[in-house]
């Protein structure tokens, strides 16, 4: 690794031999944490996780074709990932799920990324993905929201699952040869830097492939917005966020590729987003701090494989 961290964009170029563009896809799906009287994660707004994808009124193939046409012409792109981004994409009867995923296997799509929750992984869905992957020669990545490894924080933000479900799901997905991407929010007010370091260690030892780091933003009309407005918590400074990201990366396995280190937060309808700075400002702030201190991903990845007894084995 020549860079300060292992960038996902570089991985894609090396793996597919060219730049691969990720195209968001919406399907009519909900989330188990927002149904049956459950109120969802406290930071979740009405639109789910994605705010910039084409509306769900177009079919999967139409959404992708429109985007492929536009991006293909604009950037002379040839290879694309279909990214099922919003809500919990495996919270559907398995036949419906399979139909939507299969619809995405059009010319130019080399990979399918499926965003879901750790408590929505079952062998029926993984088998369906395997069938499609084999039939159409597409790779599969499953994106799992974990957000925090701290059980108290997970309760506080009403995630509705614990770390155990995440580990179970990630190990199950890996058995099928699919890639796993983990989403974490590193500035949750109830976490501290030790939680971030432990998160890096856990996803490293279970063999996660990619990580997406988010900076918490507070959307209007959410439970968290009400808590924030009432002064129930404060969000750490940008400098503290940078330190959390940097320590996370120093402890992370050098093999894990990083998709992002800060959220692309919407500007409108938020009470707090990226310390009122642009995504690029926050990213550069963190990267410059790493460079200035000579820090890099994986420099403290020394805890796996029996670290205490390693001293007895010279070779
Ligand atoms: S898992 Fe995602 S979609 Fe479901 S409530 Fe939480 S943030 Fe919202």
PDB file of N, CA, C and O in Angstrom, residues 124-164:
ATOM      1  N   UNK A 124     -31.512 -18.460   2.325  1.00  0.00           N
ATOM      2  CA  UNK A 124     -32.349 -18.410   1.113  1.00  0.00           C
ATOM      3  C   UNK A 124     -31.937 -17.231   0.216  1.00  0.00           C
ATOM      4  O   UNK A 124     -31.900 -17.346  -1.009  1.00  0.00           O
ATOM      5  N   UNK A 125     -31.648 -16.099   0.842  1.00  0.00           N
ATOM      6  CA  UNK A 125     -31.284 -14.893   0.084  1.00  0.00           C
ATOM      7  C   UNK A 125     -29.868 -15.030  -0.479  1.00  0.00           C
ATOM      8  O   UNK A 125     -29.592 -14.634  -1.608  1.00  0.00           O
ATOM      9  N   UNK A 126     -28.990 -15.618   0.311  1.00  0.00           N
ATOM     10  CA  UNK A 126     -27.611 -15.802  -0.151  1.00  0.00           C
ATOM     11  C   UNK A 126     -27.576 -16.814  -1.304  1.00  0.00           C
ATOM     12  O   UNK A 126     -26.830 -16.638  -2.274  1.00  0.00           O
ATOM     13  N   UNK A 127     -28.416 -17.851  -1.215  1.00  0.00           N
ATOM     14  CA  UNK A 127     -28.494 -18.825  -2.317  1.00  0.00           C
ATOM     15  C   UNK A 127     -29.001 -18.155  -3.590  1.00  0.00           C
ATOM     16  O   UNK A 127     -28.507 -18.432  -4.694  1.00  0.00           O
ATOM     17  N   UNK A 128     -29.998 -17.273  -3.432  1.00  0.00           N
ATOM     18  CA  UNK A 128     -30.536 -16.563  -4.605  1.00  0.00           C
ATOM     19  C   UNK A 128     -29.442 -15.692  -5.237  1.00  0.00           C
ATOM     20  O   UNK A 128     -29.278 -15.654  -6.458  1.00  0.00           O
ATOM     21  N   UNK A 129     -28.683 -15.013  -4.400  1.00  0.00           N
ATOM     22  CA  UNK A 129     -27.587 -14.181  -4.922  1.00  0.00           C
ATOM     23  C   UNK A 129     -26.536 -15.034  -5.630  1.00  0.00           C
ATOM     24  O   UNK A 129     -25.993 -14.658  -6.657  1.00  0.00           O
ATOM     25  N   UNK A 130     -26.271 -16.197  -5.067  1.00  0.00           N
ATOM     26  CA  UNK A 130     -25.247 -17.092  -5.655  1.00  0.00           C
ATOM     27  C   UNK A 130     -25.709 -17.551  -7.042  1.00  0.00           C
ATOM     28  O   UNK A 130     -24.917 -17.561  -7.997  1.00  0.00           O
ATOM     29  N   UNK A 131     -26.998 -17.915  -7.151  1.00  0.00           N
ATOM     30  CA  UNK A 131     -27.533 -18.346  -8.454  1.00  0.00           C
ATOM     31  C   UNK A 131     -27.325 -17.247  -9.491  1.00  0.00           C
ATOM     32  O   UNK A 131     -26.891 -17.508 -10.616  1.00  0.00           O
ATOM     33  N   UNK A 132     -27.667 -16.026  -9.091  1.00  0.00           N
ATOM     34  CA  UNK A 132     -27.583 -14.907 -10.039  1.00  0.00           C
ATOM     35  C   UNK A 132     -26.121 -14.603 -10.379  1.00  0.00           C
ATOM     36  O   UNK A 132     -25.768 -14.358 -11.531  1.00  0.00           O
ATOM     37  N   UNK A 133     -25.286 -14.616  -9.371  1.00  0.00           N
ATOM     38  CA  UNK A 133     -23.854 -14.350  -9.579  1.00  0.00           C
ATOM     39  C   UNK A 133     -23.264 -15.351 -10.569  1.00  0.00           C
ATOM     40  O   UNK A 133     -22.532 -14.979 -11.498  1.00  0.00           O
ATOM     41  N   UNK A 134     -23.628 -16.634 -10.413  1.00  0.00           N
ATOM     42  CA  UNK A 134     -23.098 -17.673 -11.313  1.00  0.00           C
ATOM     43  C   UNK A 134     -23.692 -17.543 -12.717  1.00  0.00           C
ATOM     44  O   UNK A 134     -22.983 -17.650 -13.716  1.00  0.00           O
ATOM     45  N   UNK A 135     -24.992 -17.287 -12.764  1.00  0.00           N
ATOM     46  CA  UNK A 135     -25.691 -17.249 -14.062  1.00  0.00           C
ATOM     47  C   UNK A 135     -25.216 -16.072 -14.923  1.00  0.00           C
ATOM     48  O   UNK A 135     -25.030 -16.203 -16.131  1.00  0.00           O
ATOM     49  N   UNK A 136     -25.034 -14.915 -14.305  1.00  0.00           N
ATOM     50  CA  UNK A 136     -24.727 -13.702 -15.087  1.00  0.00           C
ATOM     51  C   UNK A 136     -23.273 -13.250 -14.962  1.00  0.00           C
ATOM     52  O   UNK A 136     -22.906 -12.194 -15.487  1.00  0.00           O
ATOM     53  N   UNK A 137     -22.495 -14.016 -14.214  1.00  0.00           N
ATOM     54  CA  UNK A 137     -21.078 -13.668 -14.032  1.00  0.00           C
ATOM     55  C   UNK A 137     -20.909 -12.254 -13.461  1.00  0.00           C
ATOM     56  O   UNK A 137     -20.157 -11.441 -13.989  1.00  0.00           O
ATOM     57  N   UNK A 138     -21.663 -11.960 -12.416  1.00  0.00           N
ATOM     58  CA  UNK A 138     -21.510 -10.674 -11.724  1.00  0.00           C
ATOM     59  C   UNK A 138     -21.004 -10.949 -10.296  1.00  0.00           C
ATOM     60  O   UNK A 138     -21.308 -11.991  -9.712  1.00  0.00           O
ATOM     61  N   UNK A 139     -20.222 -10.034  -9.794  1.00  0.00           N
ATOM     62  CA  UNK A 139     -19.752 -10.175  -8.414  1.00  0.00           C
ATOM     63  C   UNK A 139     -20.785  -9.556  -7.473  1.00  0.00           C
ATOM     64  O   UNK A 139     -21.536  -8.663  -7.867  1.00  0.00           O
ATOM     65  N   UNK A 140     -20.789 -10.038  -6.234  1.00  0.00           N
ATOM     66  CA  UNK A 140     -21.765  -9.540  -5.254  1.00  0.00           C
ATOM     67  C   UNK A 140     -21.032  -8.979  -4.033  1.00  0.00           C
ATOM     68  O   UNK A 140     -20.112  -9.613  -3.503  1.00  0.00           O
ATOM     69  N   UNK A 141     -21.443  -7.800  -3.630  1.00  0.00           N
ATOM     70  CA  UNK A 141     -20.997  -7.249  -2.337  1.00  0.00           C
ATOM     71  C   UNK A 141     -22.238  -6.983  -1.491  1.00  0.00           C
ATOM     72  O   UNK A 141     -23.219  -6.430  -1.989  1.00  0.00           O
ATOM     73  N   UNK A 142     -22.184  -7.386  -0.237  1.00  0.00           N
ATOM     74  CA  UNK A 142     -23.286  -7.081   0.673  1.00  0.00           C
ATOM     75  C   UNK A 142     -22.817  -5.983   1.627  1.00  0.00           C
ATOM     76  O   UNK A 142     -21.765  -6.109   2.253  1.00  0.00           O
ATOM     77  N   UNK A 143     -23.586  -4.906   1.672  1.00  0.00           N
ATOM     78  CA  UNK A 143     -23.235  -3.777   2.538  1.00  0.00           C
ATOM     79  C   UNK A 143     -24.057  -3.873   3.817  1.00  0.00           C
ATOM     80  O   UNK A 143     -25.290  -3.825   3.776  1.00  0.00           O
ATOM     81  N   UNK A 144     -23.377  -4.035   4.926  1.00  0.00           N
ATOM     82  CA  UNK A 144     -24.047  -4.210   6.215  1.00  0.00           C
ATOM     83  C   UNK A 144     -23.868  -2.972   7.080  1.00  0.00           C
ATOM     84  O   UNK A 144     -22.734  -2.551   7.341  1.00  0.00           O
ATOM     85  N   UNK A 145     -24.974  -2.421   7.526  1.00  0.00           N
ATOM     86  CA  UNK A 145     -24.893  -1.313   8.482  1.00  0.00           C
ATOM     87  C   UNK A 145     -24.617  -1.866   9.865  1.00  0.00           C
ATOM     88  O   UNK A 145     -25.360  -2.706  10.361  1.00  0.00           O
ATOM     89  N   UNK A 146     -23.536  -1.435  10.459  1.00  0.00           N
ATOM     90  CA  UNK A 146     -23.246  -1.797  11.850  1.00  0.00           C
ATOM     91  C   UNK A 146     -23.308  -0.527  12.705  1.00  0.00           C
ATOM     92  O   UNK A 146     -23.931  -0.505  13.745  1.00  0.00           O
ATOM     93  N   UNK A 147     -22.644   0.504  12.270  1.00  0.00           N
ATOM     94  CA  UNK A 147     -22.633   1.866  12.858  1.00  0.00           C
ATOM     95  C   UNK A 147     -21.793   1.963  14.113  1.00  0.00           C
ATOM     96  O   UNK A 147     -20.999   2.865  14.249  1.00  0.00           O
ATOM     97  N   UNK A 148     -21.961   1.041  15.049  1.00  0.00           N
ATOM     98  CA  UNK A 148     -21.162   1.077  16.283  1.00  0.00           C
ATOM     99  C   UNK A 148     -21.018  -0.342  16.786  1.00  0.00           C
ATOM    100  O   UNK A 148     -21.900  -1.175  16.562  1.00  0.00           O
ATOM    101  N   UNK A 149     -19.906  -0.619  17.475  1.00  0.00           N
ATOM    102  CA  UNK A 149     -19.778  -1.957  18.084  1.00  0.00           C
ATOM    103  C   UNK A 149     -20.214  -1.915  19.549  1.00  0.00           C
ATOM    104  O   UNK A 149     -20.258  -2.929  20.212  1.00  0.00           O
ATOM    105  N   UNK A 150     -20.535  -0.738  20.049  1.00  0.00           N
ATOM    106  CA  UNK A 150     -20.865  -0.566  21.463  1.00  0.00           C
ATOM    107  C   UNK A 150     -22.343  -0.907  21.716  1.00  0.00           C
ATOM    108  O   UNK A 150     -23.232  -0.266  21.156  1.00  0.00           O
ATOM    109  N   UNK A 151     -22.631  -1.918  22.558  1.00  0.00           N
ATOM    110  CA  UNK A 151     -24.023  -2.338  22.744  1.00  0.00           C
ATOM    111  C   UNK A 151     -24.905  -1.234  23.324  1.00  0.00           C
ATOM    112  O   UNK A 151     -26.097  -1.153  23.013  1.00  0.00           O
ATOM    113  N   UNK A 152     -24.317  -0.374  24.152  1.00  0.00           N
ATOM    114  CA  UNK A 152     -25.109   0.708  24.756  1.00  0.00           C
ATOM    115  C   UNK A 152     -25.487   1.749  23.697  1.00  0.00           C
ATOM    116  O   UNK A 152     -26.608   2.256  23.669  1.00  0.00           O
ATOM    117  N   UNK A 153     -24.532   2.032  22.808  1.00  0.00           N
ATOM    118  CA  UNK A 153     -24.811   2.985  21.732  1.00  0.00           C
ATOM    119  C   UNK A 153     -25.851   2.407  20.781  1.00  0.00           C
ATOM    120  O   UNK A 153     -26.776   3.107  20.355  1.00  0.00           O
ATOM    121  N   UNK A 154     -25.717   1.132  20.442  1.00  0.00           N
ATOM    122  CA  UNK A 154     -26.686   0.510  19.525  1.00  0.00           C
ATOM    123  C   UNK A 154     -28.100   0.587  20.094  1.00  0.00           C
ATOM    124  O   UNK A 154     -29.062   0.814  19.363  1.00  0.00           O
ATOM    125  N   UNK A 155     -28.207   0.424  21.410  1.00  0.00           N
ATOM    126  CA  UNK A 155     -29.521   0.565  22.056  1.00  0.00           C
ATOM    127  C   UNK A 155     -29.984   2.017  21.993  1.00  0.00           C
ATOM    128  O   UNK A 155     -31.138   2.306  21.683  1.00  0.00           O
ATOM    129  N   UNK A 156     -29.074   2.911  22.293  1.00  0.00           N
ATOM    130  CA  UNK A 156     -29.407   4.337  22.363  1.00  0.00           C
ATOM    131  C   UNK A 156     -29.936   4.831  21.007  1.00  0.00           C
ATOM    132  O   UNK A 156     -30.847   5.646  20.957  1.00  0.00           O
ATOM    133  N   UNK A 157     -29.346   4.348  19.919  1.00  0.00           N
ATOM    134  CA  UNK A 157     -29.792   4.804  18.597  1.00  0.00           C
ATOM    135  C   UNK A 157     -30.868   3.878  18.011  1.00  0.00           C
ATOM    136  O   UNK A 157     -31.236   4.021  16.846  1.00  0.00           O
ATOM    137  N   UNK A 158     -31.321   2.935  18.808  1.00  0.00           N
ATOM    138  CA  UNK A 158     -32.417   2.042  18.419  1.00  0.00           C
ATOM    139  C   UNK A 158     -32.130   1.272  17.124  1.00  0.00           C
ATOM    140  O   UNK A 158     -32.990   1.186  16.251  1.00  0.00           O
ATOM    141  N   UNK A 159     -30.936   0.706  17.035  1.00  0.00           N
ATOM    142  CA  UNK A 159     -30.599  -0.049  15.826  1.00  0.00           C
ATOM    143  C   UNK A 159     -31.409  -1.343  15.703  1.00  0.00           C
ATOM    144  O   UNK A 159     -31.617  -1.848  14.614  1.00  0.00           O
ATOM    145  N   UNK A 160     -31.779  -1.919  16.840  1.00  0.00           N
ATOM    146  CA  UNK A 160     -32.606  -3.131  16.762  1.00  0.00           C
ATOM    147  C   UNK A 160     -31.806  -4.392  16.490  1.00  0.00           C
ATOM    148  O   UNK A 160     -32.370  -5.449  16.205  1.00  0.00           O
ATOM    149  N   UNK A 161     -30.473  -4.300  16.518  1.00  0.00           N
ATOM    150  CA  UNK A 161     -29.622  -5.504  16.452  1.00  0.00           C
ATOM    151  C   UNK A 161     -28.378  -5.228  17.278  1.00  0.00           C
ATOM    152  O   UNK A 161     -28.125  -4.085  17.661  1.00  0.00           O
ATOM    153  N   UNK A 162     -27.620  -6.270  17.520  1.00  0.00           N
ATOM    154  CA  UNK A 162     -26.386  -6.087  18.286  1.00  0.00           C
ATOM    155  C   UNK A 162     -25.184  -6.473  17.422  1.00  0.00           C
ATOM    156  O   UNK A 162     -25.339  -6.847  16.255  1.00  0.00           O
ATOM    157  N   UNK A 163     -24.015  -6.426  18.020  1.00  0.00           N
ATOM    158  CA  UNK A 163     -22.787  -6.801  17.308  1.00  0.00           C
ATOM    159  C   UNK A 163     -22.831  -8.274  16.879  1.00  0.00           C
ATOM    160  O   UNK A 163     -22.325  -8.635  15.823  1.00  0.00           O
ATOM    161  N   UNK A 164     -23.463  -9.115  17.708  1.00  0.00           N
ATOM    162  CA  UNK A 164     -23.503 -10.551  17.413  1.00  0.00           C
ATOM    163  C   UNK A 164     -24.168 -10.820  16.060  1.00  0.00           C
ATOM    164  O   UNK A 164     -23.668 -11.629  15.263  1.00  0.00           O
TER     165      UNK A 164
END
